XYZ file of N, CA, C and O in Angstrom:
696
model
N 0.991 12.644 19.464
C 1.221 13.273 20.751
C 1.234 14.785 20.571
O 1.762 15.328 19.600
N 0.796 15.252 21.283
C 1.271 16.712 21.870
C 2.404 17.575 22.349
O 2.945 17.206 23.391
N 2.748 18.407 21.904
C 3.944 18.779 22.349
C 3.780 20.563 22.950
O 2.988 21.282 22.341
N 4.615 21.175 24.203
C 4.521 21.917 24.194
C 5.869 23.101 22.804
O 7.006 22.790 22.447
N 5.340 23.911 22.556
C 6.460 24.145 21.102
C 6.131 25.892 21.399
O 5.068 26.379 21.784
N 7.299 26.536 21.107
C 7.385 28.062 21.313
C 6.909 28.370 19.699
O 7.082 27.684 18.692
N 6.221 29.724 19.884
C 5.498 30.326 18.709
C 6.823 30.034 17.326
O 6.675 29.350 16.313
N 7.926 30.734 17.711
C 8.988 30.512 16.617
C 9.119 29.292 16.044
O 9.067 29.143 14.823
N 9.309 28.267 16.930
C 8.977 26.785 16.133
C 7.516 26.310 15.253
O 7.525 25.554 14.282
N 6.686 26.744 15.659
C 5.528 26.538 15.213
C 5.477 27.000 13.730
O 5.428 26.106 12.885
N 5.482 28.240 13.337
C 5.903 29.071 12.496
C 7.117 28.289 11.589
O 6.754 27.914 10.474
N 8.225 28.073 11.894
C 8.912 27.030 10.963
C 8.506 25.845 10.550
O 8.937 25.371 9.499
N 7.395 25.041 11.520
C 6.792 23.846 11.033
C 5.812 24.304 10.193
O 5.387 23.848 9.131
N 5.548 25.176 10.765
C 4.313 25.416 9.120
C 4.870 25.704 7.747
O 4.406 25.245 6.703
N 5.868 26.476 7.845
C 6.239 26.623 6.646
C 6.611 25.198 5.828
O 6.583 24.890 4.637
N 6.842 24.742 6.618
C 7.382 23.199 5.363
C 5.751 22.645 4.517
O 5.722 22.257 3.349
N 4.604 22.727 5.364
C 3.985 22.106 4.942
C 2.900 23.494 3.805
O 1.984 23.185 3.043
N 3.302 24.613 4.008
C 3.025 25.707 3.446
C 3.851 25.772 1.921
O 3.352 26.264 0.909
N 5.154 25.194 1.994
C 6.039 25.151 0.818
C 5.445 24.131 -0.141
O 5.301 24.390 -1.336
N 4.980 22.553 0.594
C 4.535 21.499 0.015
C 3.099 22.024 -0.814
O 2.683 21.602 -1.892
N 2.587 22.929 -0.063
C 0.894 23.405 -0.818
C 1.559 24.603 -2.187
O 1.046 25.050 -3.213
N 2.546 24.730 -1.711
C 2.977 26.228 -2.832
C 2.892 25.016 -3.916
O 1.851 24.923 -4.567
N 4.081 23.965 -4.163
C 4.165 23.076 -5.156
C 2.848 22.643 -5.355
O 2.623 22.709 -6.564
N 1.804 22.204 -4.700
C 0.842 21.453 -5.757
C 0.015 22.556 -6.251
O -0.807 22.193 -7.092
N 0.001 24.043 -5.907
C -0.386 24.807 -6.491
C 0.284 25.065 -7.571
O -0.526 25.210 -8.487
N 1.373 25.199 -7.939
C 2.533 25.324 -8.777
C 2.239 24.353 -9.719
O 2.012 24.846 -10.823
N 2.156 23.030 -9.668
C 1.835 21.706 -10.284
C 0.240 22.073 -11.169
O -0.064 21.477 -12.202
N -0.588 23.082 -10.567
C -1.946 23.403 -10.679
C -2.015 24.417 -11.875
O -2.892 24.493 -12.737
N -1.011 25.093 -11.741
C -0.892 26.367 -12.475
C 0.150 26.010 -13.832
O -0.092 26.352 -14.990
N 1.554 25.112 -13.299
C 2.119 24.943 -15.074
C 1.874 23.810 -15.552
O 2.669 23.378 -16.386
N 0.845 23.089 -15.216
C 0.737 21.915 -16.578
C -0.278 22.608 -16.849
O 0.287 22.072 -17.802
N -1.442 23.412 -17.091
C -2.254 23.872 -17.649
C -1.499 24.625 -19.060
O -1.749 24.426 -20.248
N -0.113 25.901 -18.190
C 0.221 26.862 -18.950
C 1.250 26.134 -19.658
O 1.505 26.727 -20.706
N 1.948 25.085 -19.509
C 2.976 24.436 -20.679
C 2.352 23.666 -21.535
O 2.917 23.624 -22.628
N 0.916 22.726 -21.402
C 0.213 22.693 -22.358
C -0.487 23.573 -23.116
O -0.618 23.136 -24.259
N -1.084 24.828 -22.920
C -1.446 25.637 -23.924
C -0.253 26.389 -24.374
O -0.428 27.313 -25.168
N 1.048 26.077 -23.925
C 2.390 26.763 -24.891
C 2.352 25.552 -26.042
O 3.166 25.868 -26.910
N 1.988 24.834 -26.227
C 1.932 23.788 -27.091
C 3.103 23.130 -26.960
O 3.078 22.501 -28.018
N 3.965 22.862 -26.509
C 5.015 21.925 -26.102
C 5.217 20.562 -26.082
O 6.292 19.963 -26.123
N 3.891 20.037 -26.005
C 3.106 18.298 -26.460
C 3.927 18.025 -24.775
O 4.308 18.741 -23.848
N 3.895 16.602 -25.087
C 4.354 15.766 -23.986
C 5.300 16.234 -22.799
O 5.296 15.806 -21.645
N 6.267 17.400 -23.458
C 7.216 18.213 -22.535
C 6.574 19.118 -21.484
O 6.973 19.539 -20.398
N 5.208 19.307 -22.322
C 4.868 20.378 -20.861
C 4.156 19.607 -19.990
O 3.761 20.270 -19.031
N 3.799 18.295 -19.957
C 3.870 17.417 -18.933
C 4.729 17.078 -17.495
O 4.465 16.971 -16.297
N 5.850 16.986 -18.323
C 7.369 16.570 -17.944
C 7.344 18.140 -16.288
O 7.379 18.092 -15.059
N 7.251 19.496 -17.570
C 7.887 20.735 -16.559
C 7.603 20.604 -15.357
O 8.398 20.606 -14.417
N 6.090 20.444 -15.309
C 6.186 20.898 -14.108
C 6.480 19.791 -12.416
O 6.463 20.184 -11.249
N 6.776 18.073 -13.080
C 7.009 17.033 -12.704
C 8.190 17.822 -11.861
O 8.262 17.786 -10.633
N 9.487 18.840 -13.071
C 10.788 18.615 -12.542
C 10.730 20.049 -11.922
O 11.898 20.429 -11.840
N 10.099 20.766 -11.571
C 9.604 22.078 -10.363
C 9.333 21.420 -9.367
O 9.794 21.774 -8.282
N 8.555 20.346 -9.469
C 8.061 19.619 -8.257
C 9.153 18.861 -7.508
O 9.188 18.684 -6.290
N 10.118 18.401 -8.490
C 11.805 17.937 -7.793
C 12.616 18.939 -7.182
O 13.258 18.561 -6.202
N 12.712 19.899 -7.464
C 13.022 21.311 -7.029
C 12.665 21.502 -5.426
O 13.399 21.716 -4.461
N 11.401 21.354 -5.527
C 11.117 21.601 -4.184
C 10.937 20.653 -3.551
O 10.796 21.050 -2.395
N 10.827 19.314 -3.596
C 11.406 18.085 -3.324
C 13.333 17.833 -2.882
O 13.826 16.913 -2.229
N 14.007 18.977 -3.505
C 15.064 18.278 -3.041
C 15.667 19.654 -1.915
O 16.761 19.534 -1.364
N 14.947 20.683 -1.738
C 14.632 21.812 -1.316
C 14.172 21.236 0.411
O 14.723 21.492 1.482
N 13.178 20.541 0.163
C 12.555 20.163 1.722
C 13.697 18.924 2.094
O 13.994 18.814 3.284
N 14.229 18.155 1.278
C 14.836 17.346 1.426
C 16.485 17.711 2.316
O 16.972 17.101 3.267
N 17.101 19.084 1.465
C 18.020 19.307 2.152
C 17.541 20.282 3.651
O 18.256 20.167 4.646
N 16.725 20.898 3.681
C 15.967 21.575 4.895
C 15.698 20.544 5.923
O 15.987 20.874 7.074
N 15.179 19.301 5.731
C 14.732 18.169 6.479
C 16.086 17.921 7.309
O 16.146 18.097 8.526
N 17.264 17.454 6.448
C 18.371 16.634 6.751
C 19.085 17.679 8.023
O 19.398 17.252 9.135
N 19.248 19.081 7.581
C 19.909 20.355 8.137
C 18.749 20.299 9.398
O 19.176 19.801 10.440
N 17.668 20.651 9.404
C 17.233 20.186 11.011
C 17.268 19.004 11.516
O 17.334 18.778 12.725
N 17.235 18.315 10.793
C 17.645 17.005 12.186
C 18.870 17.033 12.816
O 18.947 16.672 13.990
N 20.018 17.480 12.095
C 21.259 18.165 12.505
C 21.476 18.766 13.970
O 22.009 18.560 15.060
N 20.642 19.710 13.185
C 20.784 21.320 14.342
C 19.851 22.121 14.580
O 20.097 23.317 14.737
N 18.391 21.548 14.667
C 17.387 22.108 14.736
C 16.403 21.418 15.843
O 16.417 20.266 16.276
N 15.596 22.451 16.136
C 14.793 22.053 16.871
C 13.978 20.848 16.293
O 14.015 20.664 15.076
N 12.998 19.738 17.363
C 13.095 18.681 16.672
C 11.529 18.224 16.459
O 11.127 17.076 16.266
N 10.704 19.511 16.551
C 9.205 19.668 16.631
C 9.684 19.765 15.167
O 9.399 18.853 14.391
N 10.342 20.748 14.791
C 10.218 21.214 13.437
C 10.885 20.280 12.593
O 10.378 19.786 11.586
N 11.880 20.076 12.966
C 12.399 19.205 12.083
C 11.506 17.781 11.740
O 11.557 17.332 10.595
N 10.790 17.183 12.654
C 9.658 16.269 12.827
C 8.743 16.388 11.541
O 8.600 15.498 10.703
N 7.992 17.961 11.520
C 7.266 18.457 10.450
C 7.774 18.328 9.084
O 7.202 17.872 8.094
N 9.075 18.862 9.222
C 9.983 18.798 7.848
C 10.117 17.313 6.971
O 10.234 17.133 5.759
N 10.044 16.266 8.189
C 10.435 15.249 7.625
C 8.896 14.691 7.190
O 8.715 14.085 6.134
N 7.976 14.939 8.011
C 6.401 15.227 7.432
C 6.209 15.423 6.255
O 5.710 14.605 5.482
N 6.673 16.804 5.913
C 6.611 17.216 4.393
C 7.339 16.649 3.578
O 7.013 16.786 2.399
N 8.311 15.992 3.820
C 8.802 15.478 2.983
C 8.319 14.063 2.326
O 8.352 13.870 1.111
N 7.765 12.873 3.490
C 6.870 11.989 3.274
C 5.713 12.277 2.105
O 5.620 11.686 1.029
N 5.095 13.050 2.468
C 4.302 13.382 1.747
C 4.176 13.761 0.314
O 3.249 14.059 -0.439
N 5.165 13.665 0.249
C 5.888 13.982 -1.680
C 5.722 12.614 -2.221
O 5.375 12.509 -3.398
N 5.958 11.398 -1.406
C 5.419 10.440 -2.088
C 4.579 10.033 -2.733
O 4.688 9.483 -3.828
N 3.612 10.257 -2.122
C 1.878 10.178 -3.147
C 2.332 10.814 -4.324
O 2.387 10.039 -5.279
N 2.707 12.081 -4.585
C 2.506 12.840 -5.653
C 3.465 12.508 -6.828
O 3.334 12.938 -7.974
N 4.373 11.744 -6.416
C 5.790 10.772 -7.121
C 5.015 9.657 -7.801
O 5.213 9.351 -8.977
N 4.206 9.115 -7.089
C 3.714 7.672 -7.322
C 2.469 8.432 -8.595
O 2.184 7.797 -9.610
N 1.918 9.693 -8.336
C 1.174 9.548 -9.745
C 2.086 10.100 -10.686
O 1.935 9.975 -11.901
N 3.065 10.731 -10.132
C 4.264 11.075 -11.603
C 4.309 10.020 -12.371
O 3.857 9.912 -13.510
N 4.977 9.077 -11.605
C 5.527 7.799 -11.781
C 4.587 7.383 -12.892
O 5.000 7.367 -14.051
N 2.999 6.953 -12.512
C 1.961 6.693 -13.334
C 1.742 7.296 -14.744
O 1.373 6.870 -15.838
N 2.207 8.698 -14.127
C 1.656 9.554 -15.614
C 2.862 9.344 -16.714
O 2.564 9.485 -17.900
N 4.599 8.918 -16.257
C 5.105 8.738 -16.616
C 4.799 7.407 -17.639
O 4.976 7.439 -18.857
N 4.395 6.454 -17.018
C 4.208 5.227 -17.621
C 3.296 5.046 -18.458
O 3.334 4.028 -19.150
N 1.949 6.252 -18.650
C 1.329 6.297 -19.730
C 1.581 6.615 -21.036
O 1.193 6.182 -22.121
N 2.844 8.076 -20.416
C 3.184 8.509 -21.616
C 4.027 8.058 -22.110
O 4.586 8.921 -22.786
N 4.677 6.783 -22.214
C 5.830 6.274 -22.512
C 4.917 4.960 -23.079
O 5.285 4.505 -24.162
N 3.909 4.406 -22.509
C 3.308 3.925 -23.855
C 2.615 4.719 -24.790
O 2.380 4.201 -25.882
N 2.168 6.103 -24.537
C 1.316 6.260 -25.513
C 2.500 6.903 -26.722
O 2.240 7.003 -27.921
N 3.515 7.202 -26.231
C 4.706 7.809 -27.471
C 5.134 6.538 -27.930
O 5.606 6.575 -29.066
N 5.113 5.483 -27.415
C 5.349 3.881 -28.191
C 4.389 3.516 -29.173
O 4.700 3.082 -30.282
N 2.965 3.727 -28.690
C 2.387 3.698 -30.146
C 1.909 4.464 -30.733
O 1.104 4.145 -31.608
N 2.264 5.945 -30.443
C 2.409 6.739 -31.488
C 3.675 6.736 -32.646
O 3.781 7.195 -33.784
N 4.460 6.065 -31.846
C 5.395 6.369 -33.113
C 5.295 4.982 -34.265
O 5.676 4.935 -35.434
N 4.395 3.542 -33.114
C 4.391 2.598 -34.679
C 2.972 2.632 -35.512
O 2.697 1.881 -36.447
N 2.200 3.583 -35.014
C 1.005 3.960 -35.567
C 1.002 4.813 -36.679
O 1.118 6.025 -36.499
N 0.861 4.250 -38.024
C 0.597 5.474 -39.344
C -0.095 6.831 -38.420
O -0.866 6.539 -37.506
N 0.176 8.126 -38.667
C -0.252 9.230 -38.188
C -1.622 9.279 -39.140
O -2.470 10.119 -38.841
N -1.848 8.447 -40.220
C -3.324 9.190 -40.871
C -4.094 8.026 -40.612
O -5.018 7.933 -41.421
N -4.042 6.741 -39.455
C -5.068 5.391 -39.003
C -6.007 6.529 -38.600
O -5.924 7.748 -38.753
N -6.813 5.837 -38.107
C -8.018 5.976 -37.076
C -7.170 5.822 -35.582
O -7.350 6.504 -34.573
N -6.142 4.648 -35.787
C -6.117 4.198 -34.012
C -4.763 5.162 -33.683
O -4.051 4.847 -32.730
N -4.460 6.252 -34.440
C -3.994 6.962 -33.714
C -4.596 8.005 -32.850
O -3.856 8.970 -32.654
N -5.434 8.032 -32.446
C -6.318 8.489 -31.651
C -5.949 7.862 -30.229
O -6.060 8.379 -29.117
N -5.450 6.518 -30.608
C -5.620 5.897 -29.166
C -4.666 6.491 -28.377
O -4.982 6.751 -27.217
N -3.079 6.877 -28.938
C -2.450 7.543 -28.573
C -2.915 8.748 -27.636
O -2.874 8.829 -26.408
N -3.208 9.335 -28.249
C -4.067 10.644 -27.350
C -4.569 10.372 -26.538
O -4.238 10.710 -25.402
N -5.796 9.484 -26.886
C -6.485 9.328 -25.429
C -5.659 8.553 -24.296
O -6.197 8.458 -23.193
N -4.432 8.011 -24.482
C -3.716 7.335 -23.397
C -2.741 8.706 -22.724
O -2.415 8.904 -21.554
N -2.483 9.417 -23.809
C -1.796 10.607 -23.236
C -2.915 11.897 -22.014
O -2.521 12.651 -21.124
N -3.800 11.731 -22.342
C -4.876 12.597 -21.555
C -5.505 11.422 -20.502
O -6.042 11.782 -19.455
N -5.428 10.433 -20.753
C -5.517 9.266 -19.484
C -4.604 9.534 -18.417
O -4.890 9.826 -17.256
N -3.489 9.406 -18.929
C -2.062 9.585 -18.254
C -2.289 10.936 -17.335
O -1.825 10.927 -16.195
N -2.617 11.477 -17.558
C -2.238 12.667 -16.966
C -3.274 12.485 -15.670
O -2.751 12.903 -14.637
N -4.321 12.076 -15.525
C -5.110 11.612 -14.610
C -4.425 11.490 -13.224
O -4.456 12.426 -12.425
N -3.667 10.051 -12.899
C -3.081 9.769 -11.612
C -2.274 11.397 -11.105
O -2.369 11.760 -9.933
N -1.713 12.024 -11.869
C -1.045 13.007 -11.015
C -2.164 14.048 -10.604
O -2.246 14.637 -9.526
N -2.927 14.138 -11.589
C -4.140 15.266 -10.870
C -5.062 14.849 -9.676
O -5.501 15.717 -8.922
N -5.468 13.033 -9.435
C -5.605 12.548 -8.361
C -4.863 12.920 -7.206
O -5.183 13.114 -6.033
N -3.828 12.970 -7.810
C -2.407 12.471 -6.688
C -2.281 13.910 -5.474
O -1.972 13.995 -4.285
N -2.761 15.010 -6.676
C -2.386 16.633 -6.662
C -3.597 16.527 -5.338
O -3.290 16.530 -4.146
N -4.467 16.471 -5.668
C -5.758 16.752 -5.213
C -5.577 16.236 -3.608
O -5.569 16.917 -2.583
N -5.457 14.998 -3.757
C -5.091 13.752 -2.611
C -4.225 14.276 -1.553
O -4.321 14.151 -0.332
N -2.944 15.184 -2.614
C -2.184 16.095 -1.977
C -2.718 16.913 -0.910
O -2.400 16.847 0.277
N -3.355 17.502 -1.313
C -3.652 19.158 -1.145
C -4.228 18.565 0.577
O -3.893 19.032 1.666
N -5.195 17.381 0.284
C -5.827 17.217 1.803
C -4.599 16.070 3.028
O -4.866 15.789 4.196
N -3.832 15.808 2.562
C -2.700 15.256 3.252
C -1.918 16.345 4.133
O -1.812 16.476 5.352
N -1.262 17.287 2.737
C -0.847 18.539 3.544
C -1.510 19.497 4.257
O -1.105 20.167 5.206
N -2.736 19.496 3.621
C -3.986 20.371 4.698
C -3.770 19.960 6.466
O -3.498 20.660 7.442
N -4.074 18.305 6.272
C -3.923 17.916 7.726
C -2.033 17.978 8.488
O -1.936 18.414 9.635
N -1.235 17.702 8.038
C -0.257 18.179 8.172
C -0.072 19.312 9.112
O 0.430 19.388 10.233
N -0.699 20.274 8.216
C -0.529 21.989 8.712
C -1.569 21.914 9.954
O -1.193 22.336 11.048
N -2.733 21.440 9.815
C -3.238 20.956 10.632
C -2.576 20.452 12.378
O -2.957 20.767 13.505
N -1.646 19.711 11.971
C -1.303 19.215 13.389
C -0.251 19.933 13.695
O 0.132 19.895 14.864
N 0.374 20.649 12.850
C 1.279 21.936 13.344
C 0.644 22.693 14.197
O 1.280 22.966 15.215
N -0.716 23.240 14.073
C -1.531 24.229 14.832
C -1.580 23.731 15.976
O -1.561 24.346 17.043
N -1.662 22.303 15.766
C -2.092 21.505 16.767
C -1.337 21.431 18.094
O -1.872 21.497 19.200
N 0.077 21.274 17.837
C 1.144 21.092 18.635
C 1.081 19.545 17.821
O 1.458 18.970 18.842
N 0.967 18.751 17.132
C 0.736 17.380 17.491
C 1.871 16.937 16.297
O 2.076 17.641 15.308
N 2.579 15.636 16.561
C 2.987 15.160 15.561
C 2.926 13.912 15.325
O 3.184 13.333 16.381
N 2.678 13.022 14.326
C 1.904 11.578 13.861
C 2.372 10.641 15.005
O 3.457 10.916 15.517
N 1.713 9.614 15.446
C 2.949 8.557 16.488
C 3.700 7.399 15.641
O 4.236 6.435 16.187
N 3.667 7.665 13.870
C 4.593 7.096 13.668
C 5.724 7.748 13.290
O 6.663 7.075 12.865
N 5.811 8.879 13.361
C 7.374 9.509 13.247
C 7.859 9.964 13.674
O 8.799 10.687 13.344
N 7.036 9.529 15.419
C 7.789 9.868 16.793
C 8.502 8.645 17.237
O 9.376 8.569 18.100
N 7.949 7.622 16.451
C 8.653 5.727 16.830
C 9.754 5.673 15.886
O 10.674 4.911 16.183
N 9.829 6.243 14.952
C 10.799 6.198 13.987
C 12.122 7.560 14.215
O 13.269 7.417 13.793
N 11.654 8.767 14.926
C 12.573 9.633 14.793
C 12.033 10.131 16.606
O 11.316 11.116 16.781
N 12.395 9.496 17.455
C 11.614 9.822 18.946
C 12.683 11.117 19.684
O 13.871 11.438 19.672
N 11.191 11.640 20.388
C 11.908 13.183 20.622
C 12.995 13.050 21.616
O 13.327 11.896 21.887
N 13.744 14.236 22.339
C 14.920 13.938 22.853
C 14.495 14.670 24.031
O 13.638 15.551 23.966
N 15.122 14.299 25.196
C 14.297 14.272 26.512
C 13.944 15.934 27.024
O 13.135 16.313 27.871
N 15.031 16.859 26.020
C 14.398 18.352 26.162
C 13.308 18.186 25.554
O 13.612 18.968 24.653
N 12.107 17.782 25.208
C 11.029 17.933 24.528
C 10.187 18.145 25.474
O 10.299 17.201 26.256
N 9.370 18.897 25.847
C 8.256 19.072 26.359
C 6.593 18.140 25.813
O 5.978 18.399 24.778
N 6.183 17.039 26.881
C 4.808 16.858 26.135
C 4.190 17.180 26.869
O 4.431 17.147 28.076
N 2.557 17.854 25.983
C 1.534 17.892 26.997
C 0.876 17.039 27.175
O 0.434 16.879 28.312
N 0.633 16.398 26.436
C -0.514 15.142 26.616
C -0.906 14.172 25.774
O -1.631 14.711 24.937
N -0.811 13.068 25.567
C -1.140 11.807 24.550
C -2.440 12.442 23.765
O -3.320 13.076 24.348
N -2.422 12.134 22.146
C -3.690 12.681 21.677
C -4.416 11.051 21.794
O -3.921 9.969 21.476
N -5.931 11.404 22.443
C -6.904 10.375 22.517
C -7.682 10.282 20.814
O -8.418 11.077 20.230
N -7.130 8.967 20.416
C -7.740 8.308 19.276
C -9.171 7.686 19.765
O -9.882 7.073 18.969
């Protein structure tokens, strides 16, 4: 749906989904630079727990407007916050690679051949979150998107429905 929304609100809904693009840029920029610090598997980890940071960042911002905030924005907020899921679920993944591939690295002689496999499960691993990142980037794109829009999804107007000060302009035609 459509909503009519004053410039000041608009401007706060964007920012949530402007904060969500800072992180997967952020996500873009330190797993590159904590792997060439040579850190092994930890500089994996960093920039997972930056990404919780601002995860628990939109999280308390979300909760505080539904409170006492306008409810276009707060709508958005809780937007951005959804949207952290995808990027959890390839954590999650990349997590689970590297937790086998440090399992058989550690019962693997370091001078086999099949310690190799190790590695390549560790550079496998890392895969789902750079999907996830990417996948990101066009989720929150549209996001910001329907901020411009006035518009917000019709499922988290059935789940969180506006309150009768809301102004609509008009049903969006699917």
């Amino acid at each position: 749906m459509t909503f009519d929304v004053p410039a000041k609100d608009l401007k706060a809904a964007k920012s949530a989904h402007e904060l969500f693009m800072v992180n997967l840029g952020a996500l873009l920029l330190l797993g590159p630079m904590s792997i060439f610090m040579g850190v092994g598997r930890v500089g994996i980890v960093i920039p997972m727990l930056v990404s919780v940071l601002f995860l628990l960042y939109t999280f308390n911002r979300s909760r505080r407007l539904a409170d006492e905030g306008p409810w276009f924005v707060a709508a958005h907020w809780r937007l951005a916050l959804h949207n952290y899921r995808w990027l959890f679920i390839g954590f999650a993944l990349t997590i689970v690679f590297l937790l086998i591939s440090w399992a058989l690295e550690s019962s693997i002689d370091p001078h086999s051949p099949n310690h190799f496999v190790a590695v390549a499960l560790t550079r496998i691993g890392v895969m789902p979150t750079l999907i996830m990142i990417f996948a990101s980037f066009v989720i929150g794109n549209g996001g910001l998107n329907q901020v411009l829009r006035h518009e917000v999804p019709d499922k988290l107007i059935e789940a969180f429905p506006p309150p009768a000060s809301v102004t609509v302009k008009g049903v969006k035609v699917t």
